Amino acid sequence: MTHIENMTRVPALAGRYDFYGAVHKGLRRAQCNMLAAVGTADFADAQQTDALLDEFRRLLGLAAAHVVHEDATVHIALRSLSLPTDLIDEQHDDHRAAFLAFDALADRVENAEGPARLEAGRALYLAFAAYVADDFAHMHEEETVVMPLLWQHFTDAELLDMEMRIIGSMSPEENMAFTRIMVPAMAPAERRAMVGGMFRSMPRPVFDAVIGFAIRPVLAPAEFAALSNDIGLAA
Ligand SMILES: [Fe+2]
């Protein structure tokens, strides 16, 4: 099979639970935005770019947490059925090595001055672009090869249970951070399903906090109004 055939062969969702959908959309959008921000940054301006590097490290922290979550649920579940995880394990190991390398590259930018700082910024941009390309290929593998295996061997209720275990393993701050990247990346119907589910299941003060910290600030006013209307939340 050619590479392009691999890329365009996307198994239909056909009503099954979209296990990776929201979080991978969020990571793709956040990484694209970060890549553009690093590309347009003026690394001669230390103040502006130090703030960007903080944001860069926070995003890598989420990406690293995501890898741990998948290892602890999906990979263990697949191995329990003697299904192969070699490729995705190897890709996760590569990601872990990349996170360490990026920390060193970001340090290099922070500690450099003048032309060396611009050079370090350029290296960070190119390295991150290559990582994003790798990660996009990896997420594609998960959504087109691993997900059909999950659908074959697990019910939607079992997949939802895996996701709930991931959510339960995170601190409120981590959950908020993932919500902040996922919500603006989702299609309106997906957003309605996820946020509507939260509205029905969470105590109201907790839900209000999620809206205030992780949903309203990351949507355009018209998108937030449409979502509020869709889920029956008074504006
Ligand atoms: Fe993964």
PDB file of C-alpha atoms and ligand atoms in Angstrom:
ATOM      1  CA  MET A   1       0.000   0.000   0.000  1.00  0.00           C
ATOM      2  CA  THR A   2       1.346   3.433  -0.849  1.00  0.00           C
ATOM      3  CA  HIS A   3       1.828   6.093   1.763  1.00  0.00           C
ATOM      4  CA  ILE A   4      -1.037   8.181   0.369  1.00  0.00           C
ATOM      5  CA  GLU A   5      -3.380   5.181   0.475  1.00  0.00           C
ATOM      6  CA  ASN A   6      -2.476   4.711   4.117  1.00  0.00           C
ATOM      7  CA  MET A   7      -3.192   8.344   4.850  1.00  0.00           C
ATOM      8  CA  THR A   8      -6.549   8.427   3.108  1.00  0.00           C
ATOM      9  CA  ARG A   9      -7.825   5.086   4.435  1.00  0.00           C
ATOM     10  CA  VAL A  10      -9.918   6.289   7.360  1.00  0.00           C
ATOM     11  CA  PRO A  11     -12.230   3.723   8.978  1.00  0.00           C
ATOM     12  CA  ALA A  12     -15.768   5.052   9.471  1.00  0.00           C
ATOM     13  CA  LEU A  13     -16.859   5.946  12.973  1.00  0.00           C
ATOM     14  CA  ALA A  14     -20.255   4.338  12.204  1.00  0.00           C
ATOM     15  CA  GLY A  15     -21.756   5.319  15.530  1.00  0.00           C
ATOM     16  CA  ARG A  16     -18.907   3.932  17.663  1.00  0.00           C
ATOM     17  CA  TYR A  17     -17.282   5.851  20.483  1.00  0.00           C
ATOM     18  CA  ASP A  18     -14.667   8.289  19.173  1.00  0.00           C
ATOM     19  CA  PHE A  19     -12.114   7.501  21.871  1.00  0.00           C
ATOM     20  CA  TYR A  20      -9.238   9.652  20.588  1.00  0.00           C
ATOM     21  CA  GLY A  21     -11.301  12.294  18.776  1.00  0.00           C
ATOM     22  CA  ALA A  22     -11.539  15.246  21.134  1.00  0.00           C
ATOM     23  CA  VAL A  23      -8.108  15.087  22.752  1.00  0.00           C
ATOM     24  CA  HIS A  24      -6.283  14.557  19.451  1.00  0.00           C
ATOM     25  CA  LYS A  25      -8.174  17.453  17.827  1.00  0.00           C
ATOM     26  CA  GLY A  26      -7.149  19.589  20.791  1.00  0.00           C
ATOM     27  CA  LEU A  27      -3.498  18.563  20.573  1.00  0.00           C
ATOM     28  CA  ARG A  28      -3.423  19.125  16.800  1.00  0.00           C
ATOM     29  CA  ARG A  29      -4.891  22.616  17.090  1.00  0.00           C
ATOM     30  CA  ALA A  30      -2.731  23.630  20.063  1.00  0.00           C
ATOM     31  CA  GLN A  31       0.432  22.339  18.374  1.00  0.00           C
ATOM     32  CA  CYS A  32      -0.373  24.087  15.067  1.00  0.00           C
ATOM     33  CA  ASN A  33      -0.993  27.348  16.925  1.00  0.00           C
ATOM     34  CA  MET A  34       2.218  26.923  18.932  1.00  0.00           C
ATOM     35  CA  LEU A  35       4.242  26.161  15.809  1.00  0.00           C
ATOM     36  CA  ALA A  36       2.902  29.338  14.164  1.00  0.00           C
ATOM     37  CA  ALA A  37       3.632  31.337  17.327  1.00  0.00           C
ATOM     38  CA  VAL A  38       7.226  30.062  17.543  1.00  0.00           C
ATOM     39  CA  GLY A  39       7.654  30.789  13.826  1.00  0.00           C
ATOM     40  CA  THR A  40       6.479  34.385  14.148  1.00  0.00           C
ATOM     41  CA  ALA A  41       8.149  35.116  17.506  1.00  0.00           C
ATOM     42  CA  ASP A  42      10.742  37.866  17.675  1.00  0.00           C
ATOM     43  CA  PHE A  43      13.433  36.048  19.645  1.00  0.00           C
ATOM     44  CA  ALA A  44      15.342  39.325  19.982  1.00  0.00           C
ATOM     45  CA  ASP A  45      12.598  40.368  22.421  1.00  0.00           C
ATOM     46  CA  ALA A  46      13.447  38.340  25.524  1.00  0.00           C
ATOM     47  CA  GLN A  47      10.404  39.343  27.542  1.00  0.00           C
ATOM     48  CA  GLN A  48       7.904  38.366  24.885  1.00  0.00           C
ATOM     49  CA  THR A  49       9.621  35.136  23.983  1.00  0.00           C
ATOM     50  CA  ASP A  50      10.212  33.996  27.583  1.00  0.00           C
ATOM     51  CA  ALA A  51       6.424  34.118  28.052  1.00  0.00           C
ATOM     52  CA  LEU A  52       6.020  32.072  24.857  1.00  0.00           C
ATOM     53  CA  LEU A  53       8.572  29.522  26.089  1.00  0.00           C
ATOM     54  CA  ASP A  54       6.554  29.110  29.309  1.00  0.00           C
ATOM     55  CA  GLU A  55       3.492  28.395  27.189  1.00  0.00           C
ATOM     56  CA  PHE A  56       5.551  26.033  25.035  1.00  0.00           C
ATOM     57  CA  ARG A  57       6.621  24.067  28.124  1.00  0.00           C
ATOM     58  CA  ARG A  58       3.034  23.913  29.396  1.00  0.00           C
ATOM     59  CA  LEU A  59       1.872  22.464  26.067  1.00  0.00           C
ATOM     60  CA  LEU A  60       4.673  19.878  26.118  1.00  0.00           C
ATOM     61  CA  GLY A  61       3.568  18.995  29.657  1.00  0.00           C
ATOM     62  CA  LEU A  62       0.078  18.216  28.331  1.00  0.00           C
ATOM     63  CA  ALA A  63       1.496  16.196  25.441  1.00  0.00           C
ATOM     64  CA  ALA A  64       3.656  14.214  27.887  1.00  0.00           C
ATOM     65  CA  ALA A  65       0.676  13.590  30.180  1.00  0.00           C
ATOM     66  CA  HIS A  66      -1.349  12.405  27.187  1.00  0.00           C
ATOM     67  CA  VAL A  67       1.300   9.793  26.332  1.00  0.00           C
ATOM     68  CA  VAL A  68       1.257   8.536  29.951  1.00  0.00           C
ATOM     69  CA  HIS A  69      -2.559   8.300  29.878  1.00  0.00           C
ATOM     70  CA  GLU A  70      -2.542   6.231  26.693  1.00  0.00           C
ATOM     71  CA  ASP A  71       0.207   3.940  28.009  1.00  0.00           C
ATOM     72  CA  ALA A  72      -1.714   3.369  31.237  1.00  0.00           C
ATOM     73  CA  THR A  73      -5.021   2.529  29.550  1.00  0.00           C
ATOM     74  CA  VAL A  74      -4.989   1.707  25.834  1.00  0.00           C
ATOM     75  CA  HIS A  75      -1.589   0.025  25.625  1.00  0.00           C
ATOM     76  CA  ILE A  76      -2.252  -2.079  28.734  1.00  0.00           C
ATOM     77  CA  ALA A  77      -5.696  -3.039  27.407  1.00  0.00           C
ATOM     78  CA  LEU A  78      -4.244  -4.087  24.032  1.00  0.00           C
ATOM     79  CA  ARG A  79      -1.440  -6.088  25.654  1.00  0.00           C
ATOM     80  CA  SER A  80      -3.962  -7.856  27.924  1.00  0.00           C
ATOM     81  CA  LEU A  81      -5.421  -9.304  24.703  1.00  0.00           C
ATOM     82  CA  SER A  82      -1.937 -10.106  23.322  1.00  0.00           C
ATOM     83  CA  LEU A  83      -2.416  -7.469  20.609  1.00  0.00           C
ATOM     84  CA  PRO A  84       0.760  -5.791  19.343  1.00  0.00           C
ATOM     85  CA  THR A  85       1.712  -2.375  20.700  1.00  0.00           C
ATOM     86  CA  ASP A  86       5.326  -2.290  19.436  1.00  0.00           C
ATOM     87  CA  LEU A  87       4.860   0.550  16.952  1.00  0.00           C
ATOM     88  CA  ILE A  88       2.840   2.835  19.229  1.00  0.00           C
ATOM     89  CA  ASP A  89       5.146   2.019  22.184  1.00  0.00           C
ATOM     90  CA  GLU A  90       8.142   2.983  20.073  1.00  0.00           C
ATOM     91  CA  GLN A  91       6.416   6.204  18.946  1.00  0.00           C
ATOM     92  CA  HIS A  92       5.671   7.093  22.569  1.00  0.00           C
ATOM     93  CA  ASP A  93       9.322   6.453  23.495  1.00  0.00           C
ATOM     94  CA  ASP A  94      10.344   8.805  20.662  1.00  0.00           C
ATOM     95  CA  HIS A  95       7.950  11.421  22.048  1.00  0.00           C
ATOM     96  CA  ARG A  96       9.500  11.130  25.512  1.00  0.00           C
ATOM     97  CA  ALA A  97      12.975  11.652  24.049  1.00  0.00           C
ATOM     98  CA  ALA A  98      11.641  14.668  22.094  1.00  0.00           C
ATOM     99  CA  PHE A  99      10.178  16.256  25.257  1.00  0.00           C
ATOM    100  CA  LEU A 100      13.597  16.110  26.947  1.00  0.00           C
ATOM    101  CA  ALA A 101      15.320  17.533  23.859  1.00  0.00           C
ATOM    102  CA  PHE A 102      12.792  20.402  23.673  1.00  0.00           C
ATOM    103  CA  ASP A 103      13.405  21.311  27.280  1.00  0.00           C
ATOM    104  CA  ALA A 104      17.120  21.664  26.464  1.00  0.00           C
ATOM    105  CA  LEU A 105      16.358  23.659  23.278  1.00  0.00           C
ATOM    106  CA  ALA A 106      14.058  26.032  25.177  1.00  0.00           C
ATOM    107  CA  ASP A 107      16.775  26.474  27.853  1.00  0.00           C
ATOM    108  CA  ARG A 108      19.231  27.303  25.088  1.00  0.00           C
ATOM    109  CA  VAL A 109      16.970  30.093  23.794  1.00  0.00           C
ATOM    110  CA  GLU A 110      16.456  31.485  27.303  1.00  0.00           C
ATOM    111  CA  ASN A 111      20.151  31.510  28.127  1.00  0.00           C
ATOM    112  CA  ALA A 112      21.379  32.952  24.835  1.00  0.00           C
ATOM    113  CA  GLU A 113      21.716  36.585  23.782  1.00  0.00           C
ATOM    114  CA  GLY A 114      21.958  38.456  20.500  1.00  0.00           C
ATOM    115  CA  PRO A 115      22.450  36.436  17.313  1.00  0.00           C
ATOM    116  CA  ALA A 116      22.851  33.196  19.329  1.00  0.00           C
ATOM    117  CA  ARG A 117      19.338  33.672  20.709  1.00  0.00           C
ATOM    118  CA  LEU A 118      17.891  34.063  17.205  1.00  0.00           C
ATOM    119  CA  GLU A 119      19.800  30.957  16.110  1.00  0.00           C
ATOM    120  CA  ALA A 120      18.469  28.985  19.091  1.00  0.00           C
ATOM    121  CA  GLY A 121      14.914  30.183  18.317  1.00  0.00           C
ATOM    122  CA  ARG A 122      15.258  29.000  14.740  1.00  0.00           C
ATOM    123  CA  ALA A 123      16.481  25.587  15.927  1.00  0.00           C
ATOM    124  CA  LEU A 124      13.520  25.318  18.301  1.00  0.00           C
ATOM    125  CA  TYR A 125      11.093  26.167  15.483  1.00  0.00           C
ATOM    126  CA  LEU A 126      12.517  23.602  13.059  1.00  0.00           C
ATOM    127  CA  ALA A 127      12.778  20.863  15.687  1.00  0.00           C
ATOM    128  CA  PHE A 128       9.234  21.462  16.884  1.00  0.00           C
ATOM    129  CA  ALA A 129       7.914  21.410  13.294  1.00  0.00           C
ATOM    130  CA  ALA A 130       9.534  17.998  12.764  1.00  0.00           C
ATOM    131  CA  TYR A 131       8.055  16.745  16.055  1.00  0.00           C
ATOM    132  CA  VAL A 132       4.572  17.979  15.093  1.00  0.00           C
ATOM    133  CA  ALA A 133       4.851  16.118  11.769  1.00  0.00           C
ATOM    134  CA  ASP A 134       5.833  12.941  13.652  1.00  0.00           C
ATOM    135  CA  ASP A 135       3.107  13.357  16.222  1.00  0.00           C
ATOM    136  CA  PHE A 136       0.458  13.918  13.556  1.00  0.00           C
ATOM    137  CA  ALA A 137       1.525  10.699  11.831  1.00  0.00           C
ATOM    138  CA  HIS A 138       1.421   8.907  15.208  1.00  0.00           C
ATOM    139  CA  MET A 139      -2.066  10.187  16.069  1.00  0.00           C
ATOM    140  CA  HIS A 140      -3.202   9.134  12.596  1.00  0.00           C
ATOM    141  CA  GLU A 141      -1.910   5.616  13.279  1.00  0.00           C
ATOM    142  CA  GLU A 142      -3.839   5.576  16.551  1.00  0.00           C
ATOM    143  CA  GLU A 143      -7.078   6.784  14.991  1.00  0.00           C
ATOM    144  CA  THR A 144      -6.981   4.633  11.849  1.00  0.00           C
ATOM    145  CA  VAL A 145      -5.217   1.442  13.011  1.00  0.00           C
ATOM    146  CA  VAL A 146      -5.471   1.236  16.810  1.00  0.00           C
ATOM    147  CA  MET A 147      -9.022   2.545  17.128  1.00  0.00           C
ATOM    148  CA  PRO A 148     -10.574  -0.194  14.925  1.00  0.00           C
ATOM    149  CA  LEU A 149      -8.799  -2.747  17.141  1.00  0.00           C
ATOM    150  CA  LEU A 150     -10.292  -1.095  20.208  1.00  0.00           C
ATOM    151  CA  TRP A 151     -13.746  -1.126  18.612  1.00  0.00           C
ATOM    152  CA  GLN A 152     -13.340  -4.790  17.752  1.00  0.00           C
ATOM    153  CA  HIS A 153     -12.307  -5.892  21.234  1.00  0.00           C
ATOM    154  CA  PHE A 154     -14.053  -3.457  23.570  1.00  0.00           C
ATOM    155  CA  THR A 155     -17.592  -2.143  23.900  1.00  0.00           C
ATOM    156  CA  ASP A 156     -18.272   1.592  23.852  1.00  0.00           C
ATOM    157  CA  ALA A 157     -19.055   1.364  27.585  1.00  0.00           C
ATOM    158  CA  GLU A 158     -15.602  -0.161  28.212  1.00  0.00           C
ATOM    159  CA  LEU A 159     -13.930   2.553  26.118  1.00  0.00           C
ATOM    160  CA  LEU A 160     -15.833   5.237  27.989  1.00  0.00           C
ATOM    161  CA  ASP A 161     -14.707   3.599  31.229  1.00  0.00           C
ATOM    162  CA  MET A 162     -11.054   3.859  30.061  1.00  0.00           C
ATOM    163  CA  GLU A 163     -11.576   7.539  29.353  1.00  0.00           C
ATOM    164  CA  MET A 164     -13.199   8.087  32.748  1.00  0.00           C
ATOM    165  CA  ARG A 165     -10.184   6.440  34.388  1.00  0.00           C
ATOM    166  CA  ILE A 166      -7.922   8.909  32.575  1.00  0.00           C
ATOM    167  CA  ILE A 167     -10.080  11.859  33.668  1.00  0.00           C
ATOM    168  CA  GLY A 168     -10.182  10.503  37.239  1.00  0.00           C
ATOM    169  CA  SER A 169      -6.382  10.203  37.338  1.00  0.00           C
ATOM    170  CA  MET A 170      -5.875  13.928  36.617  1.00  0.00           C
ATOM    171  CA  SER A 171      -5.944  16.882  38.978  1.00  0.00           C
ATOM    172  CA  PRO A 172      -8.702  19.482  38.435  1.00  0.00           C
ATOM    173  CA  GLU A 173      -6.027  21.813  36.990  1.00  0.00           C
ATOM    174  CA  GLU A 174      -4.901  19.197  34.460  1.00  0.00           C
ATOM    175  CA  ASN A 175      -8.502  18.462  33.474  1.00  0.00           C
ATOM    176  CA  MET A 176      -9.092  22.198  32.973  1.00  0.00           C
ATOM    177  CA  ALA A 177      -5.947  22.478  30.831  1.00  0.00           C
ATOM    178  CA  PHE A 178      -7.086  19.638  28.550  1.00  0.00           C
ATOM    179  CA  THR A 179     -10.609  21.094  28.342  1.00  0.00           C
ATOM    180  CA  ARG A 180      -9.119  24.441  27.301  1.00  0.00           C
ATOM    181  CA  ILE A 181      -7.324  22.908  24.325  1.00  0.00           C
ATOM    182  CA  MET A 182     -10.112  20.490  23.322  1.00  0.00           C
ATOM    183  CA  VAL A 183     -13.213  22.723  23.341  1.00  0.00           C
ATOM    184  CA  PRO A 184     -12.112  25.260  20.696  1.00  0.00           C
ATOM    185  CA  ALA A 185     -10.877  22.419  18.445  1.00  0.00           C
ATOM    186  CA  MET A 186     -14.202  20.539  18.354  1.00  0.00           C
ATOM    187  CA  ALA A 187     -17.073  20.711  15.862  1.00  0.00           C
ATOM    188  CA  PRO A 188     -20.280  22.254  17.302  1.00  0.00           C
ATOM    189  CA  ALA A 189     -22.074  18.888  17.679  1.00  0.00           C
ATOM    190  CA  GLU A 190     -19.043  17.338  19.465  1.00  0.00           C
ATOM    191  CA  ARG A 191     -18.789  20.354  21.750  1.00  0.00           C
ATOM    192  CA  ARG A 192     -22.502  20.121  22.495  1.00  0.00           C
ATOM    193  CA  ALA A 193     -22.214  16.411  23.369  1.00  0.00           C
ATOM    194  CA  MET A 194     -19.189  16.858  25.644  1.00  0.00           C
ATOM    195  CA  VAL A 195     -20.164  20.068  27.416  1.00  0.00           C
ATOM    196  CA  GLY A 196     -23.838  18.994  27.564  1.00  0.00           C
ATOM    197  CA  GLY A 197     -22.714  15.783  29.301  1.00  0.00           C
ATOM    198  CA  MET A 198     -20.717  17.821  31.826  1.00  0.00           C
ATOM    199  CA  PHE A 199     -23.742  20.098  32.413  1.00  0.00           C
ATOM    200  CA  ARG A 200     -25.938  17.093  33.213  1.00  0.00           C
ATOM    201  CA  SER A 201     -23.443  15.227  35.381  1.00  0.00           C
ATOM    202  CA  MET A 202     -21.415  17.804  37.323  1.00  0.00           C
ATOM    203  CA  PRO A 203     -22.498  19.684  40.456  1.00  0.00           C
ATOM    204  CA  ARG A 204     -23.468  23.171  39.262  1.00  0.00           C
ATOM    205  CA  PRO A 205     -20.643  25.089  41.064  1.00  0.00           C
ATOM    206  CA  VAL A 206     -18.043  22.758  39.517  1.00  0.00           C
ATOM    207  CA  PHE A 207     -19.614  23.089  36.081  1.00  0.00           C
ATOM    208  CA  ASP A 208     -19.696  26.882  36.459  1.00  0.00           C
ATOM    209  CA  ALA A 209     -15.992  26.866  37.304  1.00  0.00           C
ATOM    210  CA  VAL A 210     -15.228  24.782  34.195  1.00  0.00           C
ATOM    211  CA  ILE A 211     -17.251  27.216  32.070  1.00  0.00           C
ATOM    212  CA  GLY A 212     -15.491  30.213  33.628  1.00  0.00           C
ATOM    213  CA  PHE A 213     -11.918  28.894  33.370  1.00  0.00           C
ATOM    214  CA  ALA A 214     -11.881  26.479  30.480  1.00  0.00           C
ATOM    215  CA  ILE A 215     -14.793  27.060  28.105  1.00  0.00           C
ATOM    216  CA  ARG A 216     -15.973  30.660  27.857  1.00  0.00           C
ATOM    217  CA  PRO A 217     -12.426  32.134  27.576  1.00  0.00           C
ATOM    218  CA  VAL A 218     -11.417  29.818  24.728  1.00  0.00           C
ATOM    219  CA  LEU A 219     -14.465  30.320  22.478  1.00  0.00           C
ATOM    220  CA  ALA A 220     -15.508  33.290  20.363  1.00  0.00           C
ATOM    221  CA  PRO A 221     -18.597  34.999  21.863  1.00  0.00           C
ATOM    222  CA  ALA A 222     -20.817  33.688  19.044  1.00  0.00           C
ATOM    223  CA  GLU A 223     -19.523  30.119  19.535  1.00  0.00           C
ATOM    224  CA  PHE A 224     -20.142  30.317  23.286  1.00  0.00           C
ATOM    225  CA  ALA A 225     -23.650  31.723  22.747  1.00  0.00           C
ATOM    226  CA  ALA A 226     -24.466  28.888  20.318  1.00  0.00           C
ATOM    227  CA  LEU A 227     -23.139  26.270  22.755  1.00  0.00           C
ATOM    228  CA  SER A 228     -25.058  27.767  25.712  1.00  0.00           C
ATOM    229  CA  ASN A 229     -28.205  27.759  23.645  1.00  0.00           C
ATOM    230  CA  ASP A 230     -27.660  24.174  22.439  1.00  0.00           C
ATOM    231  CA  ILE A 231     -27.192  22.692  25.919  1.00  0.00           C
ATOM    232  CA  GLY A 232     -29.937  24.761  27.555  1.00  0.00           C
ATOM    233  CA  LEU A 233     -27.619  26.863  29.695  1.00  0.00           C
ATOM    234  CA  ALA A 234     -29.122  30.263  30.394  1.00  0.00           C
ATOM    235  CA  ALA A 235     -26.958  32.970  28.782  1.00  0.00           C
TER     236      ALA A 235
HETATM  237 FE    FE B   1      -0.412   8.173  21.411  1.00  0.00          FE
END
